[in-house]
Every structure is written in structure tokens, then in C-alpha cells.
């Protein structure tokens, strides 16, 4: 097949030319696997490999935190757990009975968690979370052992669907572009592709039946298309386009120190969204006005022991210190849904399930540990907190009560606490919520999917998700009016502000604060100044 | 073989970190060790076992140690529980 052009959704800007590397491990994998002959020895080896690899990881973390006794001991306990004969025997017995390695781990852990929960005291809850997290890491490790990332360096990744963990791992192993058959513009993996500045096109129909390993591919992340095995002329054309794009990128640098104002002279501020330490670097490079949103649940990659307060504190503090004296808003863990899901039971509809503040208020030890770490960080004086997925005003009041208790115990002044408005009910209750909150942040990605009742990860309903829909913009404007009246600061988060046309519309409507992917800031400033 | 009892004195109880300290200690020794609480009997060298006990502050654990270095292990275990695993009491 020569010079074959296919179109999809433009996910992350940029042009890249490279050799294709197919990763066929997702979705289809389960079907393929059931065809394989079951061999208990293979399953046991898989389990051993995953355990050993996690033990090596943990030892590396111990070296890093060698001077911190508490951190060291908690990670040592994880190593002991992995080396425990009860775990090895238990899982191997289940494998001998005909279970695959992942199933055996699931069954072992759920029996164990059940046993501990039966004791029913507070202590068990803390342990159950530690154990859940370890199970999550083990299963993930097994998938990784199966997924060979060694051949992705300098290749264009072609696959059916990417999740956020995969994207980060593939990126760390040096891939230069992503093309997928499914996926949409609002999925977390698309947000991550953009924040990593890697050209990507998602949602290319029948992609996997058309591309072979080592086919040459051009990704045009501007127009959202790819070319398979381009001829010389096409390649030359794209190389020119690539050079032009690089130059344009350089020209944005002129806008680093430029201030942007709206028609009546009010300053427009661009804050950054942060998922990882790369985003933090980009925030500083692009001279953002502050950090508008730290998605703390996505820092799991940095916070290897997420439930350990001191480790959380180290990471939060590094972020707060780097951005000082500008402000940083940490959103409390938004577990569940398409992010790290720690719920014990599988939910039929996780987007409408136990996530955000709903999860936190039912798992108070996780909430309190995080609040302790964050409030300690707030001594820097530039820290604000944000509550995710609020449905009712009472949730804001509950969180504030717990935060105030933690602040008193630590003898530190309580930082400002804002509410993320991302459910239609919160948008409708904005008057009460604004009274209870120090500031308001609109999570437009989720608000939009709940407002239009259209899943933002489902490409079949993507036309329902319209940033510039009149009634949706009206909804945002109503929130703004209330915030103005109550004199509460308002910031817009989500993809809407990264879309140049929507941004111009919002600025026209008087919105002043936007939190976007740091790599977009200079381009957006340039758009507004044009 | 020796048998003795200890109480959990640290406020937070035998959660993950103290459980790890205990297993780290028992694993140093050659002797076998079993711990009993509320009719549950577990291997004292297994963190998975120790954590099943869900021993809160105030609860009592019965130890049974058998082997050449049982006395040394007993002394160290008693000291570890007495100190509350270095945590607030």
C-alpha cells in the first residue's frame, strides 16, 4: 500500500515521520489469550517475574528515600508482602487449580481483603487500601511484563486504544508519535499526549487492518490524518510543513512575557494543568501565571506510595516551591471512573459512580492523609485546594469541616478551598456553593459530558460534545454572573480553553482565568493578540 | 519451646508499618514462630499473616517460639511491643 491517506481526530499537534510499531496487546489480547493453551508453569513464571520486577522498583525507591525512615519502612513492608510465602503459595495453589495468573491474584487478594474486613475495625480499612493498591500494582506489572515496550524507541505507535499508564510508559521508552483506531479528543490519554507534546491522531477507522509493523507513517497532528508509506513527494511536503511548524513554535517564545488584556483592559491569565513532573517543567518554561489544577491522582506515577503522607508531602512541596510566589491549586484525589479506580466492586457505570468527593468522604483515612500532606505544604503560602465532583453543597461543607480539623491539629492556617463545578447539579446550585467556597473552578470536560449526557470517551457520540453550543456557553455565563456577584474568583479548566475559537468566545463573554495544558499557553496568548 | 503474651500499646495498633517491623525481626531468627489471637493462629514470619490479626491498641497476642535462638527472639519481640514500635503510645 503506497501513499495511502487515512483521517481521524487531531489529538496533539505536530508532524512526525517514522516507522510503525504495532502494539496489539490491548482489548484483543483477552480473546487471543483464551485461545492459548493454559500452562500453569507459564502462569507461575509470569507471577514471579511481576513480583521480582516490583521488588526491584521498590528497592530503587528505598535508595532514593534512604534518609526518610518512615518512607523506607513502608516500602520495605511492600517488599515483605511480595516475598511472603503465603502470597506465593496462595497464588500458586490457585494457578494449579486452573486459574490464570491475573485471576489467581484477584481471587487471592479478594479473599484476603474479605478476611481482614471481617475484623471490622478502623485498622482494617487502612490496611485494605494498602493491599488494594498493591494488587493494582501487581496486575499492572503483569500486563507490562506481557507488553514489550523495548521496541518502541523512535517508532510511531499504532494500536487500538491507549490508556494513560501505557502512554506514559511508551513515552518513557522513546516513542515519537501515537495513532489509534479508537479514542476521542477528551479522553485522558489525549490530554496526556498533548501535555507530552507528542503528535497524535486517534479514531482512525480500520487502522489495524491497514498497517503492518515497519510501514512508514506520517502523522499530521494538525489536520488529524496519517499517510501510510508516503512517496518521495509527500515526504518532502511534510518535511517542509514540519520545519515551518517548528519555526512557528519558536515564534511563540516572543509571547512568554507578554500580558494579554481583554477589550475593557482586564488581564487574561493563563494557568497550567499538571499531571506529572514534565508538565511542571513546561509550566515554568512557558511562564504560566500559576498552576490552576494539579490532578493529584495522576501523580501516582511520582507518588509511588500514594497513601504515605510524607511521600505525598515531598511531591506537593516540590511543586509548590517551584511555582512560588505564583499560586498552585491542588485538586483532591479524583479516584474512580477513568482514573485510578480503587473501588472494591466493579461499577456498571463508573462515570456516574463512586468518584471524586464521593469516594473521599467514604474513605476518610485517604482524605485525611492527603489533607495532612497538602495543609503542611500550604505553609509555602501559595497553596489552594479544590474539591472534585461535587454534587451537593453539603459535600463542600463536609470537606471544609474535615480540613479545618486537620488544620487545627497541625496548627496551620487553613488554605483556600474551592469547588470544582463539573456536575449539572453543582452548576444549578452555584449560588449556595459559591457562598461556601473560596473560589470556583469549572471542570468543563466533565460538566459537558454530564450536561449533554454523552460519554467523553465514546467516539460514537462525539458530535454531542460541542464546546460552543449556545446553551452550554449560557450555563457557563450564569455561573460567572453568580461568582461575580458573590465576589468569588472563577477559573475555567478543561479542553474548552485550549480550543482557540472557544477561548475567544469565552474572553468575549468576560471570562478572565483559564487553566490549560502548559504547552498550549503561548499559542493561546498569540491567538488572543492576533 | 517457649510461650508468652504481649500487648499492643501504640495508639495506631498493628498496622502495616509495625507489622513489617515485627516480621523483619522474626525473619532474622532461625526459630519458628506462631502468633495467636482470637482463635486465629498465623505464621509470625509472614506479613500477610500478621496483618490478618488486625490487632488494635489494647489487644493481646500469644507467641509460641520454637528453635535454637528462641530466647533471643523473645527478648527482642517484647522490647519491640513495649516501645510501641517507635510510634505514639
Coordinates of C-alpha atoms in Angstrom, one line a residue:
Chain A
X1 CA 0.0 0.0 0.0
X2 CA 1.6 3.3 -1.1
X3 CA 0.8 6.8 -0.1
X4 CA -2.4 5.8 1.5
X5 CA -4.1 8.6 3.4
X6 CA -6.5 8.0 6.4
X7 CA -8.2 10.5 8.5
X8 CA -9.0 10.5 12.2
X9 CA -9.3 13.0 15.1
X10 CA -6.5 15.6 15.5
X11 CA -5.4 14.9 19.1
X12 CA -2.0 16.5 19.6
X13 CA -0.3 18.9 17.2
X14 CA 2.9 18.3 15.3
X15 CA 4.2 16.3 12.4
X16 CA 6.3 13.2 12.7
X17 CA 7.6 10.7 10.1
X18 CA 8.7 7.3 11.3
X19 CA 8.4 3.5 11.2
X20 CA 5.2 1.9 12.6
X21 CA 5.3 -0.3 15.7
X22 CA 2.1 -2.1 16.3
X23 CA 1.1 -2.8 19.9
X24 CA -1.6 -5.4 19.8
X25 CA -1.8 -6.1 23.5
X26 CA -5.0 -4.4 24.5
X27 CA -8.6 -5.4 24.0
X28 CA -7.9 -8.2 21.6
X29 CA -5.4 -9.6 24.0
X30 CA -8.1 -11.3 26.1
X31 CA -9.6 -13.0 23.2
X32 CA -6.2 -14.1 21.9
X33 CA -5.3 -15.4 25.3
X34 CA -8.3 -17.7 25.7
X35 CA -7.1 -19.4 22.5
X36 CA -3.7 -20.2 24.0
X37 CA -3.2 -23.4 25.9
X38 CA -3.2 -23.0 29.6
X39 CA 0.1 -23.9 31.2
X40 CA 0.3 -23.5 35.0
X41 CA 4.1 -23.2 34.9
X42 CA 4.0 -20.3 32.4
X43 CA 1.4 -18.6 34.7
X44 CA 3.6 -19.1 37.8
X45 CA 6.6 -17.6 35.9
X46 CA 4.6 -14.6 34.9
X47 CA 3.7 -14.1 38.6
X48 CA 7.3 -14.5 39.7
X49 CA 8.6 -12.0 37.0
X50 CA 6.0 -9.4 38.1
X51 CA 6.8 -9.8 41.7
X52 CA 10.6 -9.5 41.1
X53 CA 10.2 -6.5 38.9
X54 CA 8.1 -4.8 41.6
X55 CA 10.7 -5.7 44.3
X56 CA 13.4 -4.1 42.2
X57 CA 11.3 -1.0 41.7
X58 CA 10.7 -0.8 45.5
X59 CA 14.4 -1.2 46.2
X60 CA 15.2 1.7 43.9
X61 CA 12.7 3.9 45.8
X62 CA 14.2 2.9 49.1
X63 CA 17.6 4.1 47.8
X64 CA 16.0 7.4 46.8
X65 CA 14.4 7.9 50.2
X66 CA 17.1 6.3 52.2
X67 CA 17.2 9.1 54.7
X68 CA 13.5 9.0 55.4
X69 CA 12.9 6.2 57.9
X70 CA 9.1 6.2 57.7
X71 CA 9.0 6.0 53.9
X72 CA 11.7 3.4 53.9
X73 CA 9.8 1.2 56.3
X74 CA 6.5 1.3 54.5
X75 CA 8.2 0.3 51.2
X76 CA 10.1 -2.4 53.0
X77 CA 6.7 -3.7 54.1
X78 CA 5.6 -3.9 50.5
X79 CA 8.7 -5.9 49.6
X80 CA 8.0 -8.3 52.5
X81 CA 4.5 -8.7 51.3
X82 CA 5.7 -9.6 47.8
X83 CA 8.2 -12.1 49.2
X84 CA 5.7 -13.6 51.6
X85 CA 5.4 -17.4 51.3
X86 CA 1.7 -17.1 52.0
X87 CA 1.3 -15.0 48.9
X88 CA 3.4 -17.2 46.7
X89 CA 1.7 -20.4 47.9
X90 CA -1.8 -19.0 47.8
X91 CA -1.5 -17.7 44.3
X92 CA 0.4 -20.8 43.0
X93 CA -2.3 -23.0 44.5
X94 CA -5.0 -21.1 42.7
X95 CA -3.0 -21.4 39.5
X96 CA -2.7 -25.2 40.0
X97 CA -6.5 -25.3 40.2
X98 CA -6.6 -23.9 36.7
X99 CA -6.7 -20.2 37.1
X100 CA -4.7 -17.7 35.0
X101 CA -2.2 -15.7 36.9
X102 CA -4.3 -12.4 37.0
X103 CA -7.4 -14.3 38.1
X104 CA -5.4 -16.1 40.8
X105 CA -4.1 -12.8 42.1
X106 CA -7.6 -11.3 42.0
X107 CA -9.0 -14.2 43.9
X108 CA -6.2 -14.4 46.5
X109 CA -6.4 -10.7 47.3
X110 CA -10.2 -10.5 47.4
X111 CA -10.3 -13.5 49.9
X112 CA -7.6 -11.8 51.9
X113 CA -9.3 -8.4 51.9
X114 CA -12.5 -10.2 53.0
X115 CA -10.7 -11.9 55.8
X116 CA -9.3 -8.6 57.1
X117 CA -12.5 -6.6 56.6
X118 CA -14.3 -9.2 58.7
X119 CA -12.4 -7.9 61.7
X120 CA -14.3 -4.7 61.0
X121 CA -12.2 -2.1 62.9
X122 CA -10.6 1.1 61.6
X123 CA -7.3 -0.5 61.3
X124 CA -8.6 -2.9 58.7
X125 CA -9.7 -0.1 56.4
X126 CA -6.3 1.4 56.2
X127 CA -4.8 -2.0 55.5
X128 CA -7.4 -2.8 52.9
X129 CA -6.3 0.3 51.0
X130 CA -2.7 -0.6 51.2
X131 CA -3.4 -4.0 49.9
X132 CA -5.8 -2.9 47.1
X133 CA -3.0 -0.6 45.9
X134 CA -0.5 -3.4 45.9
X135 CA -2.9 -5.7 44.0
X136 CA -3.4 -2.9 41.4
X137 CA 0.4 -2.6 41.0
X138 CA 0.9 -6.4 40.6
X139 CA -1.8 -6.7 38.0
X140 CA -0.4 -3.8 36.1
X141 CA 3.1 -5.2 36.3
X142 CA 1.8 -8.5 34.8
X143 CA 0.3 -6.6 31.9
X144 CA 3.6 -4.8 31.5
X145 CA 5.7 -8.0 31.5
X146 CA 3.5 -9.1 28.7
X147 CA 3.6 -5.8 26.9
X148 CA 7.1 -5.5 25.4
X149 CA 8.0 -1.8 25.2
X150 CA 11.6 -2.4 24.2
X151 CA 11.0 -1.8 20.5
X152 CA 9.1 1.5 20.7
X153 CA 12.2 3.8 20.6
X154 CA 11.9 6.3 17.7
X155 CA 8.8 4.5 16.4
X156 CA 5.3 5.6 15.7
X157 CA 2.9 3.6 17.9
X158 CA -0.1 2.0 16.2
X159 CA -2.7 0.4 18.4
X160 CA -6.4 0.1 19.0
X161 CA -6.7 2.2 22.2
X162 CA -4.2 3.7 24.7
X163 CA -4.7 4.2 28.4
X164 CA -2.9 6.8 30.4
X165 CA -0.4 4.4 32.0
X166 CA 0.5 2.9 28.7
X167 CA 1.1 6.3 27.1
X168 CA 3.5 7.4 29.9
X169 CA 5.4 4.1 29.6
X170 CA 5.6 4.2 25.9
X171 CA 6.7 7.8 26.1
X172 CA 9.4 7.0 28.6
X173 CA 10.7 4.3 26.2
X174 CA 11.1 6.9 23.4
X175 CA 8.1 6.6 21.1
X176 CA 7.7 9.6 18.7
X177 CA 4.0 9.5 17.8
X178 CA 0.7 7.8 18.5
X179 CA -2.0 6.6 16.2
X180 CA -5.1 4.7 17.4
X181 CA -8.2 3.1 15.9
X182 CA -10.4 4.3 18.8
X183 CA -10.4 7.1 21.4
X184 CA -11.6 10.7 21.4
X185 CA -10.4 14.2 21.9
X186 CA -11.5 14.4 25.5
X187 CA -10.0 11.2 26.8
X188 CA -7.3 11.3 29.4
X189 CA -4.8 9.8 27.0
X190 CA -5.4 12.6 24.6
X191 CA -4.8 15.1 27.3
X192 CA -1.5 13.4 28.1
X193 CA -0.4 13.2 24.5
X194 CA -0.8 17.0 24.3
X195 CA 1.0 17.6 27.5
X196 CA 3.9 15.5 26.4
X197 CA 3.9 17.4 23.1
X198 CA 3.8 14.2 21.0
X199 CA 2.0 14.3 17.7
X200 CA -1.1 12.0 17.8
X201 CA -4.1 11.1 15.8
X202 CA -6.9 8.9 17.3
X203 CA -10.0 7.3 16.0
X204 CA -8.7 6.2 12.6
X205 CA -11.2 3.7 11.1
X206 CA -9.9 0.2 10.3
X207 CA -6.4 1.3 11.1
X208 CA -5.2 -2.0 12.3
X209 CA -6.3 -3.9 9.2
X210 CA -4.3 -1.5 7.1
X211 CA -1.0 -1.0 8.8
X212 CA 1.9 -3.5 9.2
X213 CA 4.8 -3.3 11.5
X214 CA 7.6 -1.2 9.9
X215 CA 5.4 0.6 7.4
X216 CA 6.5 4.2 7.2
X217 CA 3.9 6.6 8.6
X218 CA 3.5 10.3 8.6
X219 CA 1.3 11.7 11.4
X220 CA -0.2 15.1 10.8
X221 CA -1.4 16.1 14.2
X222 CA -2.7 19.5 12.9
X223 CA -5.2 18.1 10.4
X224 CA -5.7 14.7 12.1
X225 CA -4.6 12.4 9.3
X226 CA -1.9 9.9 8.6
X227 CA -0.2 8.8 5.5
X228 CA 1.0 5.2 5.2
X229 CA 4.1 4.5 3.1
X230 CA 4.3 8.0 1.6
X231 CA 6.0 8.6 -1.7
X232 CA 9.0 10.9 -2.1
X233 CA 6.9 14.0 -3.0
X234 CA 4.6 13.6 0.0
X235 CA 7.5 13.1 2.4
X236 CA 9.2 16.3 1.1
X237 CA 6.0 18.2 1.5
X238 CA 5.6 17.1 5.1
X239 CA 9.2 17.8 5.9
X240 CA 8.7 21.4 4.8
X241 CA 5.5 21.6 6.8
X242 CA 7.4 20.2 9.8
X243 CA 10.1 22.9 9.5
X244 CA 7.5 25.6 9.3
X245 CA 5.7 24.3 12.3
X246 CA 9.0 24.2 14.3
X247 CA 9.7 27.8 13.3
X248 CA 6.2 28.8 14.4
X249 CA 6.7 27.1 17.7
X250 CA 9.8 29.2 18.2
X251 CA 7.9 32.4 17.3
X252 CA 5.6 31.8 20.3
X253 CA 8.6 32.3 22.6
X254 CA 8.1 36.0 21.9
X255 CA 4.9 35.8 23.9
X256 CA 6.4 34.5 27.0
X257 CA 6.4 37.8 28.9
X258 CA 3.6 39.4 27.0
X259 CA 0.4 40.3 29.0
X260 CA -2.9 39.7 27.3
X261 CA -5.9 42.0 28.1
X262 CA -9.5 41.9 27.0
X263 CA -11.4 44.8 25.4
X264 CA -12.1 46.6 28.7
X265 CA -8.5 46.3 29.8
X266 CA -8.8 43.4 32.3
X267 CA -5.8 41.0 32.4
X268 CA -6.4 37.5 31.0
X269 CA -4.5 34.9 33.0
X270 CA -3.3 31.5 31.8
X271 CA -2.7 28.9 34.4
X272 CA -1.4 25.4 33.8
X273 CA -2.9 21.9 34.4
X274 CA -0.4 19.5 35.8
X275 CA -0.5 15.7 35.6
X276 CA 3.2 14.9 36.1
X277 CA 6.6 16.5 36.5
X278 CA 7.0 17.1 32.8
X279 CA 4.0 19.4 33.0
X280 CA 5.6 21.2 35.9
X281 CA 8.7 21.9 33.8
X282 CA 6.6 23.1 30.9
X283 CA 4.7 25.4 33.3
X284 CA 7.9 27.1 34.2
X285 CA 9.3 27.2 30.6
X286 CA 6.1 28.8 29.3
X287 CA 5.8 31.2 32.1
X288 CA 2.3 30.4 33.2
X289 CA 0.5 32.7 35.6
X290 CA 0.4 29.9 38.1
X291 CA -0.9 26.3 38.4
X292 CA -4.6 26.2 38.0
X293 CA -5.1 22.4 38.5
X294 CA -2.9 19.7 39.8
X295 CA -4.6 16.4 39.1
X296 CA -3.1 14.7 42.2
X297 CA -4.5 11.3 41.3
X298 CA -2.3 11.4 38.2
X299 CA 0.8 12.0 40.2
X300 CA 0.6 8.3 41.2
X301 CA 3.5 7.8 38.9
X302 CA 5.5 10.1 41.0
X303 CA 4.0 9.2 44.3
X304 CA 4.9 5.6 44.3
X305 CA 3.3 5.0 47.7
X306 CA 0.2 7.1 47.4
X307 CA -1.2 6.6 50.9
X308 CA 2.0 7.6 52.6
X309 CA 1.7 11.1 53.9
X310 CA 5.4 12.0 53.8
X311 CA 5.8 10.9 50.2
X312 CA 2.8 12.9 49.1
X313 CA 4.2 15.9 51.0
X314 CA 7.5 15.7 49.3
X315 CA 5.9 15.8 45.8
X316 CA 3.4 18.5 46.6
X317 CA 6.0 20.6 48.3
X318 CA 8.3 20.3 45.3
X319 CA 5.5 21.6 43.1
X320 CA 4.5 24.5 45.5
X321 CA 8.2 25.6 45.9
X322 CA 8.9 25.5 42.2
X323 CA 6.0 27.8 41.3
X324 CA 6.3 30.2 44.3
X325 CA 5.3 33.0 44.6
X326 CA 2.7 32.2 42.0
X327 CA -0.2 30.1 43.3
X328 CA -0.9 26.4 42.8
X329 CA -4.3 24.7 43.2
X330 CA -4.2 21.0 44.2
X331 CA -7.3 19.1 43.4
X332 CA -8.1 16.4 46.0
X333 CA -7.8 12.8 44.6
X334 CA -10.4 12.2 42.0
X335 CA -10.2 8.4 42.1
X336 CA -12.7 6.3 40.2
X337 CA -14.1 6.5 36.7
X338 CA -11.3 6.5 34.0
X339 CA -8.6 7.4 36.6
X340 CA -7.1 5.0 39.1
X341 CA -10.1 3.1 40.3
X342 CA -9.7 1.7 43.8
X343 CA -13.3 0.7 44.4
X344 CA -13.8 -2.8 45.7
X345 CA -16.6 -3.7 43.5
X346 CA -16.8 -3.3 39.8
X347 CA -19.3 -0.5 38.9
X348 CA -21.6 -0.8 35.9
X349 CA -21.3 2.9 35.2
X350 CA -18.2 4.3 36.9
X351 CA -18.6 7.8 35.3
X352 CA -21.8 8.1 37.4
X353 CA -20.3 6.1 40.3
X354 CA -18.2 6.5 43.4
X355 CA -15.6 9.1 42.3
X356 CA -14.2 12.4 43.4
X357 CA -15.5 13.7 46.7
X358 CA -18.0 10.9 46.9
X359 CA -15.1 8.4 47.2
X360 CA -13.2 10.6 49.6
X361 CA -16.0 11.1 52.0
X362 CA -16.4 7.4 52.2
X363 CA -12.7 6.7 52.6
X364 CA -11.8 9.4 55.2
X365 CA -8.4 8.0 56.0
X366 CA -7.3 8.6 52.4
X367 CA -8.8 12.0 52.5
X368 CA -7.3 12.9 55.9
X369 CA -3.8 11.7 54.9
X370 CA -4.0 13.8 51.7
X371 CA -5.3 16.9 53.6
X372 CA -2.4 16.5 56.1
X373 CA 0.1 16.4 53.3
X374 CA -1.5 19.3 51.5
X375 CA -2.0 21.6 54.5
X376 CA 1.6 21.0 55.5
X377 CA 2.5 22.1 52.0
X378 CA 0.4 25.2 52.4
X379 CA 2.9 26.7 54.7
X380 CA 4.5 27.9 51.5
X381 CA 1.6 30.4 51.4
X382 CA 0.7 29.8 47.7
X383 CA -1.4 26.7 48.0
X384 CA -5.2 26.3 47.3
X385 CA -7.3 23.2 47.4
X386 CA -10.0 22.1 45.1
X387 CA -12.9 19.6 45.7
X388 CA -13.7 17.4 42.7
X389 CA -17.0 16.0 41.5
X390 CA -19.3 18.0 43.9
X391 CA -23.0 17.2 43.6
X392 CA -24.4 18.9 46.7
X393 CA -23.4 21.9 48.9
X394 CA -23.1 19.6 51.9
X395 CA -20.1 17.9 50.4
X396 CA -18.3 21.2 50.3
X397 CA -19.2 21.8 53.9
X398 CA -18.1 18.3 55.0
X399 CA -14.7 18.7 53.3
X400 CA -14.2 22.1 54.9
X401 CA -15.1 20.8 58.3
X402 CA -12.5 18.0 58.0
X403 CA -9.9 20.3 56.5
X404 CA -10.4 22.7 59.4
X405 CA -10.0 19.9 61.9
X406 CA -6.7 18.9 60.2
X407 CA -5.5 22.5 60.1
X408 CA -6.2 22.9 63.8
X409 CA -4.3 19.7 64.7
X410 CA -1.3 20.9 62.6
X411 CA -1.7 24.4 63.9
X412 CA -1.5 25.8 60.3
X413 CA -4.0 28.3 58.9
X414 CA -6.5 26.6 56.6
X415 CA -5.7 27.2 52.9
X416 CA -8.4 28.5 50.5
X417 CA -10.7 25.7 49.4
X418 CA -12.6 25.9 46.1
X419 CA -15.2 23.8 44.4
X420 CA -14.9 22.2 41.0
X421 CA -18.2 22.6 39.2
X422 CA -18.5 19.7 36.9
X423 CA -22.0 18.2 37.5
X424 CA -25.2 19.9 36.3
X425 CA -26.5 19.8 39.9
X426 CA -23.5 21.8 41.1
X427 CA -24.0 24.3 38.3
X428 CA -27.6 24.6 39.3
X429 CA -26.7 25.1 43.0
X430 CA -24.0 27.6 42.2
X431 CA -25.4 30.3 44.5
X432 CA -25.1 28.2 47.6
X433 CA -21.9 26.5 46.5
X434 CA -20.3 29.9 45.8
X435 CA -21.2 31.1 49.3
X436 CA -19.5 28.0 50.9
X437 CA -16.4 28.1 48.6
X438 CA -13.4 30.4 48.5
X439 CA -13.3 30.1 44.7
X440 CA -14.9 28.2 41.8
X441 CA -13.3 26.2 39.1
X442 CA -15.4 24.9 36.2
X443 CA -14.3 21.4 35.0
X444 CA -15.7 21.8 31.5
X445 CA -14.8 18.3 30.3
X446 CA -16.9 16.6 32.8
X447 CA -19.6 19.3 33.0
X448 CA -20.0 18.9 29.3
X449 CA -20.3 15.1 29.3
X450 CA -22.9 15.2 32.1
X451 CA -24.7 18.2 30.6
X452 CA -25.1 16.5 27.2
X453 CA -25.3 13.0 28.7
X454 CA -22.6 11.9 26.2
X455 CA -19.6 9.9 27.3
X456 CA -16.4 11.8 26.5
X457 CA -14.5 8.6 25.9
X458 CA -17.0 7.3 23.3
X459 CA -16.3 8.4 19.7
X460 CA -19.8 7.5 18.6
X461 CA -21.3 10.4 20.5
X462 CA -18.5 12.9 19.9
X463 CA -20.8 15.3 17.9
X464 CA -22.9 15.8 21.1
X465 CA -20.0 17.3 22.9
X466 CA -19.9 20.8 21.4
X467 CA -17.8 23.4 23.2
X468 CA -19.5 26.3 21.5
X469 CA -23.1 25.1 22.0
X470 CA -25.2 28.2 22.9
X471 CA -26.9 26.7 25.9
X472 CA -23.6 25.3 27.3
X473 CA -21.9 28.7 27.0
X474 CA -25.1 30.2 28.6
X475 CA -24.6 27.8 31.5
X476 CA -21.0 28.9 32.0
X477 CA -22.1 32.6 31.8
X478 CA -24.7 32.0 34.5
X479 CA -22.0 30.5 36.8
X480 CA -19.8 33.5 36.1
X481 CA -22.6 36.0 37.0
X482 CA -23.1 34.4 40.4
X483 CA -19.4 34.3 41.1
X484 CA -19.1 38.0 40.2
X485 CA -22.0 38.8 42.5
X486 CA -20.5 36.8 45.4
X487 CA -17.0 38.2 44.6
X488 CA -15.6 34.7 44.2
X489 CA -12.7 34.1 41.8
X490 CA -13.6 31.9 38.8
X491 CA -11.3 29.8 36.6
X492 CA -12.1 27.7 33.6
X493 CA -10.4 24.3 33.3
X494 CA -10.6 21.7 30.6
X495 CA -10.3 21.4 26.8
X496 CA -12.7 24.3 26.1
X497 CA -10.0 26.9 26.8
X498 CA -7.4 25.1 24.7
X499 CA -9.7 25.4 21.7
X500 CA -8.8 28.7 20.0
X501 CA -12.3 29.6 18.9
X502 CA -14.0 28.7 22.2
X503 CA -11.4 30.6 24.1
X504 CA -12.0 33.8 22.0
X505 CA -15.7 33.4 22.6
X506 CA -15.2 33.0 26.4
X507 CA -12.9 36.0 26.6
X508 CA -15.6 38.0 24.8
X509 CA -18.1 36.9 27.4
X510 CA -15.8 38.3 30.1
X511 CA -14.0 35.2 31.4
X512 CA -10.5 36.1 32.7
X513 CA -8.9 33.0 34.1
X514 CA -8.1 29.8 32.2
X515 CA -6.2 26.7 33.2
X516 CA -4.8 24.8 30.2
X517 CA -2.1 22.3 29.2
X518 CA 1.1 24.3 29.7
X519 CA 2.4 23.6 26.2
X520 CA -0.6 25.5 24.8
X521 CA -0.2 28.7 26.8
X522 CA 2.0 30.7 24.3
X523 CA -0.1 29.6 21.3
X524 CA -3.3 30.7 23.1
X525 CA -1.8 34.1 24.0
X526 CA -0.8 34.6 20.4
X527 CA -4.3 33.7 19.3
X528 CA -5.8 36.4 21.5
X529 CA -3.3 39.0 20.5
X530 CA -4.0 38.5 16.8
Chain B
X1 CA 9.6 -24.2 73.0
X2 CA 8.5 -21.0 74.8
X3 CA 5.2 -19.3 75.1
X4 CA 4.4 -15.7 76.2
X5 CA 1.9 -12.9 75.7
X6 CA 2.4 -9.2 74.7
X7 CA 0.0 -6.3 74.5
X8 CA -0.2 -3.7 71.7
X9 CA 0.4 -0.3 73.3
X10 CA 0.9 2.1 70.3
X11 CA -2.2 4.1 69.5
X12 CA -2.5 3.2 65.9
X13 CA -2.3 -0.6 66.5
X14 CA -0.5 -3.2 64.5
X15 CA -1.0 -1.6 61.0
X16 CA 1.2 -2.1 58.0
X17 CA 4.4 -0.5 59.3
X18 CA 4.6 -2.1 62.7
X19 CA 3.6 -5.4 61.2
X20 CA 6.6 -5.0 58.9
X21 CA 8.9 -4.3 61.8
X22 CA 7.7 -7.4 63.6
X23 CA 8.2 -9.6 60.5
X24 CA 11.6 -8.1 59.8
X25 CA 12.6 -9.0 63.4
X26 CA 11.2 -12.6 63.4
X27 CA 12.7 -13.3 60.0
X28 CA 16.2 -12.7 61.4
X29 CA 15.9 -15.8 63.6
X30 CA 16.1 -19.5 62.8
X31 CA 13.4 -20.5 65.2
X32 CA 9.8 -21.0 64.1
X33 CA 7.2 -18.5 65.4
X34 CA 3.4 -18.6 65.6
X35 CA 1.1 -15.9 66.9
X36 CA -2.4 -16.5 68.2
X37 CA -5.2 -14.0 68.7
X38 CA -9.0 -14.7 69.0
X39 CA -8.6 -18.2 67.8
X40 CA -6.5 -17.3 64.8
X41 CA -3.1 -18.8 64.5
X42 CA -0.6 -17.4 62.0
X43 CA 3.0 -17.8 60.9
X44 CA 4.9 -14.9 62.6
X45 CA 7.3 -14.6 59.7
X46 CA 4.5 -13.8 57.2
X47 CA 3.4 -10.1 57.0
X48 CA 0.2 -11.3 55.3
X49 CA -0.5 -13.5 58.4
X50 CA 0.4 -10.8 60.9
X51 CA -1.9 -8.3 59.2
X52 CA -4.8 -10.7 59.3
X53 CA -4.7 -10.3 63.1
X54 CA -6.0 -6.7 63.0
X55 CA -4.5 -6.2 66.4
X56 CA -5.7 -2.8 67.8
X57 CA -4.3 -0.9 70.7
X58 CA -5.0 -2.9 74.0
X59 CA -5.2 -6.3 72.4
X60 CA -3.1 -9.2 73.5
X61 CA -1.1 -11.6 71.3
X62 CA 0.1 -15.0 72.3
X63 CA 3.5 -16.1 70.9
X64 CA 4.9 -19.6 70.5
X65 CA 8.5 -19.8 69.5
X66 CA 10.5 -23.0 68.9
X67 CA 14.1 -23.3 67.9
X68 CA 17.7 -22.7 68.9
X69 CA 17.5 -18.9 69.2
X70 CA 14.1 -18.7 70.8
X71 CA 15.2 -16.8 73.9
X72 CA 16.9 -14.0 71.9
X73 CA 13.8 -13.6 69.7
X74 CA 11.6 -13.4 72.8
X75 CA 13.6 -10.6 74.3
X76 CA 13.6 -8.6 71.1
X77 CA 9.8 -9.1 70.5
X78 CA 9.0 -8.0 74.0
X79 CA 11.1 -4.9 73.6
X80 CA 9.6 -4.0 70.2
X81 CA 6.0 -4.2 71.6
X82 CA 6.9 -2.4 74.8
X83 CA 8.4 0.5 72.7
X84 CA 5.2 0.7 70.7
X85 CA 7.1 0.2 67.5
X86 CA 8.6 3.7 68.0
X87 CA 5.1 5.2 67.5
X88 CA 3.0 7.4 69.7
X89 CA 1.6 5.5 72.7

